Amino acid sequence: DLAAMRLRVKKIASDRTKSSAKDRYHQVGCFQAVARSAIFEVVTTLVILLNSAWLSIDADYNDEAVLAKAPWGIQVVENLFCVAFSIEWLIRF
Protein backbone atom coordinates (compact mmCIF):
# COMPACT_ATOMS: atom_id res chain seq x y z
CA ASP A 1 0.00 0.00 0.00
CA LEU A 2 1.42 3.38 -1.06
CA ALA A 3 0.13 5.32 1.95
CA ALA A 4 1.69 2.84 4.37
CA MET A 5 4.98 3.02 2.51
CA ARG A 6 4.97 6.83 2.71
CA LEU A 7 4.38 6.67 6.45
CA ARG A 8 7.28 4.23 6.91
CA VAL A 9 9.62 6.46 4.86
CA LYS A 10 8.61 9.56 6.85
CA LYS A 11 9.18 7.69 10.13
CA ILE A 12 12.61 6.49 9.05
CA ALA A 13 13.57 9.98 7.86
CA SER A 14 12.41 11.62 11.08
CA ASP A 15 14.31 9.05 13.19
CA ARG A 16 17.52 9.80 11.29
CA THR A 17 17.24 13.55 11.79
CA LYS A 18 17.00 13.03 15.56
CA SER A 19 20.28 11.08 15.56
CA SER A 20 23.46 12.86 16.54
CA ALA A 21 27.13 11.98 16.41
CA LYS A 22 27.07 12.32 20.19
CA ASP A 23 24.84 9.24 20.31
CA ARG A 24 27.80 7.15 19.13
CA TYR A 25 30.23 8.30 21.85
CA HIS A 26 31.13 6.09 24.78
CA GLN A 27 29.12 6.63 27.94
CA VAL A 28 32.10 6.92 30.29
CA GLY A 29 35.53 8.48 30.04
CA CYS A 30 37.29 11.79 29.79
CA PHE A 31 37.25 12.17 26.00
CA GLN A 32 33.52 11.55 25.65
CA ALA A 33 32.87 14.17 28.33
CA VAL A 34 34.96 16.71 26.43
CA ALA A 35 33.38 15.78 23.09
CA ARG A 36 29.86 16.21 24.50
CA SER A 37 30.57 19.61 26.07
CA ALA A 38 29.18 22.82 24.63
CA ILE A 39 32.56 24.52 25.03
CA PHE A 40 34.16 21.90 22.78
CA GLU A 41 31.50 22.55 20.12
CA VAL A 42 32.06 26.31 20.30
CA VAL A 43 35.84 25.99 20.15
CA THR A 44 35.64 23.54 17.24
CA THR A 45 33.31 25.85 15.33
CA LEU A 46 35.59 28.81 16.02
CA VAL A 47 38.63 26.90 14.73
CA ILE A 48 36.71 26.00 11.57
CA LEU A 49 35.72 29.64 11.02
CA LEU A 50 39.27 30.84 11.64
CA ASN A 51 40.58 28.22 9.23
CA SER A 52 38.12 29.42 6.59
CA ALA A 53 39.40 32.98 6.99
CA TRP A 54 42.98 31.73 6.99
CA LEU A 55 42.45 30.00 3.65
CA SER A 56 41.84 33.38 2.00
CA ILE A 57 44.90 34.91 3.67
CA ASP A 58 47.02 31.94 2.63
CA ALA A 59 45.76 32.16 -0.95
CA ASP A 60 46.59 35.88 -1.13
CA TYR A 61 50.03 35.88 0.51
CA ASN A 62 51.50 32.43 -0.09
CA ASP A 63 52.84 31.95 -3.60
CA GLU A 64 54.68 28.73 -2.82
CA ALA A 65 53.30 25.40 -4.00
CA VAL A 66 55.01 23.50 -1.18
CA LEU A 67 54.42 24.42 2.45
CA ALA A 68 58.06 23.85 3.37
CA LYS A 69 59.06 26.71 1.04
CA ALA A 70 56.42 29.13 2.38
CA PRO A 71 57.34 31.91 4.81
CA TRP A 72 57.77 30.69 8.39
CA GLY A 73 54.63 32.47 9.66
CA ILE A 74 52.46 30.65 7.15
CA GLN A 75 54.07 27.34 8.09
CA VAL A 76 53.41 27.95 11.79
CA VAL A 77 49.73 28.79 11.29
CA GLU A 78 49.18 25.85 8.92
CA ASN A 79 50.73 23.47 11.43
CA LEU A 80 48.68 24.93 14.29
CA PHE A 81 45.49 24.23 12.34
CA CYS A 82 46.74 20.72 11.60
CA VAL A 83 47.34 20.11 15.31
CA ALA A 84 43.95 21.57 16.25
CA PHE A 85 42.04 19.40 13.79
CA SER A 86 44.06 16.32 14.78
CA ILE A 87 43.22 16.87 18.44
CA GLU A 88 39.54 17.28 17.55
CA TRP A 89 39.63 14.03 15.60
CA LEU A 90 41.32 12.19 18.46
CA ILE A 91 38.78 13.47 20.99
CA ARG A 92 35.77 12.62 18.84
CA PHE A 93 36.86 9.17 17.73
PDB file of C-alpha atoms in Angstrom:
ATOM      1  CA  ASP A   1       0.000   0.000   0.000  1.00  0.00           C
ATOM      2  CA  LEU A   2       1.417   3.380  -1.062  1.00  0.00           C
ATOM      3  CA  ALA A   3       0.129   5.318   1.946  1.00  0.00           C
ATOM      4  CA  ALA A   4       1.686   2.844   4.372  1.00  0.00           C
ATOM      5  CA  MET A   5       4.979   3.019   2.515  1.00  0.00           C
ATOM      6  CA  ARG A   6       4.970   6.832   2.708  1.00  0.00           C
ATOM      7  CA  LEU A   7       4.380   6.671   6.449  1.00  0.00           C
ATOM      8  CA  ARG A   8       7.279   4.232   6.910  1.00  0.00           C
ATOM      9  CA  VAL A   9       9.618   6.459   4.862  1.00  0.00           C
ATOM     10  CA  LYS A  10       8.608   9.556   6.854  1.00  0.00           C
ATOM     11  CA  LYS A  11       9.178   7.694  10.135  1.00  0.00           C
ATOM     12  CA  ILE A  12      12.613   6.491   9.053  1.00  0.00           C
ATOM     13  CA  ALA A  13      13.573   9.983   7.861  1.00  0.00           C
ATOM     14  CA  SER A  14      12.413  11.620  11.083  1.00  0.00           C
ATOM     15  CA  ASP A  15      14.311   9.054  13.189  1.00  0.00           C
ATOM     16  CA  ARG A  16      17.521   9.804  11.288  1.00  0.00           C
ATOM     17  CA  THR A  17      17.236  13.550  11.794  1.00  0.00           C
ATOM     18  CA  LYS A  18      17.004  13.028  15.561  1.00  0.00           C
ATOM     19  CA  SER A  19      20.280  11.083  15.555  1.00  0.00           C
ATOM     20  CA  SER A  20      23.460  12.861  16.540  1.00  0.00           C
ATOM     21  CA  ALA A  21      27.129  11.978  16.408  1.00  0.00           C
ATOM     22  CA  LYS A  22      27.075  12.317  20.190  1.00  0.00           C
ATOM     23  CA  ASP A  23      24.838   9.237  20.314  1.00  0.00           C
ATOM     24  CA  ARG A  24      27.795   7.150  19.129  1.00  0.00           C
ATOM     25  CA  TYR A  25      30.228   8.296  21.847  1.00  0.00           C
ATOM     26  CA  HIS A  26      31.134   6.086  24.780  1.00  0.00           C
ATOM     27  CA  GLN A  27      29.119   6.631  27.939  1.00  0.00           C
ATOM     28  CA  VAL A  28      32.101   6.920  30.294  1.00  0.00           C
ATOM     29  CA  GLY A  29      35.525   8.484  30.037  1.00  0.00           C
ATOM     30  CA  CYS A  30      37.287  11.787  29.790  1.00  0.00           C
ATOM     31  CA  PHE A  31      37.255  12.172  26.004  1.00  0.00           C
ATOM     32  CA  GLN A  32      33.521  11.553  25.648  1.00  0.00           C
ATOM     33  CA  ALA A  33      32.869  14.166  28.328  1.00  0.00           C
ATOM     34  CA  VAL A  34      34.957  16.711  26.428  1.00  0.00           C
ATOM     35  CA  ALA A  35      33.380  15.784  23.090  1.00  0.00           C
ATOM     36  CA  ARG A  36      29.860  16.215  24.497  1.00  0.00           C
ATOM     37  CA  SER A  37      30.571  19.612  26.071  1.00  0.00           C
ATOM     38  CA  ALA A  38      29.179  22.823  24.629  1.00  0.00           C
ATOM     39  CA  ILE A  39      32.557  24.522  25.027  1.00  0.00           C
ATOM     40  CA  PHE A  40      34.159  21.899  22.782  1.00  0.00           C
ATOM     41  CA  GLU A  41      31.504  22.545  20.119  1.00  0.00           C
ATOM     42  CA  VAL A  42      32.057  26.309  20.304  1.00  0.00           C
ATOM     43  CA  VAL A  43      35.844  25.987  20.153  1.00  0.00           C
ATOM     44  CA  THR A  44      35.638  23.541  17.242  1.00  0.00           C
ATOM     45  CA  THR A  45      33.308  25.852  15.327  1.00  0.00           C
ATOM     46  CA  LEU A  46      35.594  28.809  16.025  1.00  0.00           C
ATOM     47  CA  VAL A  47      38.627  26.901  14.734  1.00  0.00           C
ATOM     48  CA  ILE A  48      36.707  26.001  11.567  1.00  0.00           C
ATOM     49  CA  LEU A  49      35.718  29.641  11.022  1.00  0.00           C
ATOM     50  CA  LEU A  50      39.274  30.836  11.635  1.00  0.00           C
ATOM     51  CA  ASN A  51      40.581  28.223   9.232  1.00  0.00           C
ATOM     52  CA  SER A  52      38.122  29.424   6.589  1.00  0.00           C
ATOM     53  CA  ALA A  53      39.401  32.977   6.990  1.00  0.00           C
ATOM     54  CA  TRP A  54      42.977  31.729   6.994  1.00  0.00           C
ATOM     55  CA  LEU A  55      42.454  29.996   3.645  1.00  0.00           C
ATOM     56  CA  SER A  56      41.841  33.375   2.004  1.00  0.00           C
ATOM     57  CA  ILE A  57      44.898  34.910   3.674  1.00  0.00           C
ATOM     58  CA  ASP A  58      47.018  31.939   2.634  1.00  0.00           C
ATOM     59  CA  ALA A  59      45.759  32.159  -0.949  1.00  0.00           C
ATOM     60  CA  ASP A  60      46.595  35.878  -1.126  1.00  0.00           C
ATOM     61  CA  TYR A  61      50.029  35.877   0.513  1.00  0.00           C
ATOM     62  CA  ASN A  62      51.504  32.429  -0.089  1.00  0.00           C
ATOM     63  CA  ASP A  63      52.839  31.951  -3.605  1.00  0.00           C
ATOM     64  CA  GLU A  64      54.684  28.732  -2.825  1.00  0.00           C
ATOM     65  CA  ALA A  65      53.297  25.396  -3.999  1.00  0.00           C
ATOM     66  CA  VAL A  66      55.011  23.497  -1.184  1.00  0.00           C
ATOM     67  CA  LEU A  67      54.421  24.423   2.449  1.00  0.00           C
ATOM     68  CA  ALA A  68      58.064  23.845   3.370  1.00  0.00           C
ATOM     69  CA  LYS A  69      59.060  26.709   1.038  1.00  0.00           C
ATOM     70  CA  ALA A  70      56.423  29.126   2.375  1.00  0.00           C
ATOM     71  CA  PRO A  71      57.339  31.913   4.808  1.00  0.00           C
ATOM     72  CA  TRP A  72      57.773  30.691   8.389  1.00  0.00           C
ATOM     73  CA  GLY A  73      54.631  32.471   9.661  1.00  0.00           C
ATOM     74  CA  ILE A  74      52.461  30.652   7.155  1.00  0.00           C
ATOM     75  CA  GLN A  75      54.073  27.342   8.091  1.00  0.00           C
ATOM     76  CA  VAL A  76      53.411  27.948  11.786  1.00  0.00           C
ATOM     77  CA  VAL A  77      49.733  28.787  11.290  1.00  0.00           C
ATOM     78  CA  GLU A  78      49.183  25.854   8.917  1.00  0.00           C
ATOM     79  CA  ASN A  79      50.726  23.466  11.428  1.00  0.00           C
ATOM     80  CA  LEU A  80      48.681  24.927  14.288  1.00  0.00           C
ATOM     81  CA  PHE A  81      45.487  24.231  12.344  1.00  0.00           C
ATOM     82  CA  CYS A  82      46.736  20.721  11.598  1.00  0.00           C
ATOM     83  CA  VAL A  83      47.338  20.109  15.311  1.00  0.00           C
ATOM     84  CA  ALA A  84      43.947  21.568  16.254  1.00  0.00           C
ATOM     85  CA  PHE A  85      42.038  19.399  13.787  1.00  0.00           C
ATOM     86  CA  SER A  86      44.061  16.321  14.778  1.00  0.00           C
ATOM     87  CA  ILE A  87      43.215  16.871  18.443  1.00  0.00           C
ATOM     88  CA  GLU A  88      39.543  17.281  17.548  1.00  0.00           C
ATOM     89  CA  TRP A  89      39.634  14.029  15.595  1.00  0.00           C
ATOM     90  CA  LEU A  90      41.319  12.186  18.460  1.00  0.00           C
ATOM     91  CA  ILE A  91      38.780  13.468  20.988  1.00  0.00           C
ATOM     92  CA  ARG A  92      35.765  12.622  18.841  1.00  0.00           C
ATOM     93  CA  PHE A  93      36.860   9.170  17.726  1.00  0.00           C
TER      94      PHE A  93
END
